[in-house]
Amino acid sequence: MTVTDDLKSALRARARVARAKAHKTGGLAASQAAQLLLGFLTPFRGQVIAGYLPIDTEIDPRAVMIALARTGPVAVPVVEAKAQPLRFDLWTPDTVMVKGAFGTLTPERSMPVTPTVLIVPMLAFSRHGHRLGYGGGFYDRTLAQLRAQGPVFAVGLAYGAQEAPDLPVEGTDAPLDAIVTEREVLTF
């Protein structure tokens, strides 16, 4: 492990605790973040917007995804293989979901789409538009691949308590275009 890997591991451990604490008391905070996110995404309605199905104590974006699905296509990420970019399958509130290869839920019937907007989960974020994920690099690889094909807007969704004063950034870490919390919308 490198110094950066050690630092990121320590930050991940602290960030999990901070997010879990916020989540435990965060019913209202999560709802406020979702409302801000929905309003912020208004200009993007009609584009293919990828959300995510929450794991652990991530803020649940499904209410936002349901509202967005009324006006355009919504997708969810699918993990196809370790150390590979994510694939995105079309999703609606009625989509039948099954357990995927990596324990995440995936649509029973795959209908791949290419999103132009991604709602991104995280463990921590900085005011410079960087995020700390789980360490698998899925979103970093995905954003690099999608951005090589054309414009893609990535917005992180997090509790304000997940903010870190500074995060180590490597060349492969894909920056976000915005971050939405229950308190504010940060744009970069």
PDB file of C-alpha atoms in Angstrom, residues 3-19 123-125 131-133 162-169:
ATOM      1  CA  VAL A   3       0.833   6.489   1.685  1.00  0.00           C
ATOM      2  CA  THR A   4      -2.153   7.689  -0.337  1.00  0.00           C
ATOM      3  CA  ASP A   5      -3.819   4.263  -0.039  1.00  0.00           C
ATOM      4  CA  ASP A   6      -3.270   4.272   3.734  1.00  0.00           C
ATOM      5  CA  LEU A   7      -4.611   7.799   4.012  1.00  0.00           C
ATOM      6  CA  LYS A   8      -7.652   6.973   1.899  1.00  0.00           C
ATOM      7  CA  SER A   9      -8.344   3.845   3.999  1.00  0.00           C
ATOM      8  CA  ALA A  10      -8.274   5.902   7.191  1.00  0.00           C
ATOM      9  CA  LEU A  11     -10.482   8.569   5.621  1.00  0.00           C
ATOM     10  CA  ARG A  12     -12.940   5.905   4.448  1.00  0.00           C
ATOM     11  CA  ALA A  13     -13.242   4.516   7.974  1.00  0.00           C
ATOM     12  CA  ARG A  14     -13.931   7.992   9.412  1.00  0.00           C
ATOM     13  CA  ALA A  15     -16.297   8.851   6.570  1.00  0.00           C
ATOM     14  CA  ARG A  16     -18.365   5.681   7.111  1.00  0.00           C
ATOM     15  CA  VAL A  17     -18.836   6.665  10.760  1.00  0.00           C
ATOM     16  CA  ALA A  18     -19.796  10.251   9.873  1.00  0.00           C
ATOM     17  CA  ARG A  19     -22.239   9.123   7.186  1.00  0.00           C
ATOM     18  CA  LEU A 123     -18.319   8.306   1.451  1.00  0.00           C
ATOM     19  CA  ALA A 124     -16.879  11.845   1.611  1.00  0.00           C
ATOM     20  CA  PHE A 125     -16.466  14.984  -0.486  1.00  0.00           C
ATOM     21  CA  ARG A 131     -15.245  12.547  -3.739  1.00  0.00           C
ATOM     22  CA  LEU A 132     -14.041   9.584  -1.794  1.00  0.00           C
ATOM     23  CA  GLY A 133     -15.687   6.353  -2.872  1.00  0.00           C
ATOM     24  CA  GLN A 162     -19.706  13.811   4.848  1.00  0.00           C
ATOM     25  CA  GLU A 163     -17.657  16.874   3.957  1.00  0.00           C
ATOM     26  CA  ALA A 164     -13.919  16.454   4.488  1.00  0.00           C
ATOM     27  CA  PRO A 165     -11.649  19.485   4.693  1.00  0.00           C
ATOM     28  CA  ASP A 166      -9.229  17.937   2.237  1.00  0.00           C
ATOM     29  CA  LEU A 167      -9.093  14.701   0.281  1.00  0.00           C
ATOM     30  CA  PRO A 168      -6.056  13.162  -1.391  1.00  0.00           C
ATOM     31  CA  VAL A 169      -6.518  13.323  -5.147  1.00  0.00           C
TER      32      VAL A 169
END
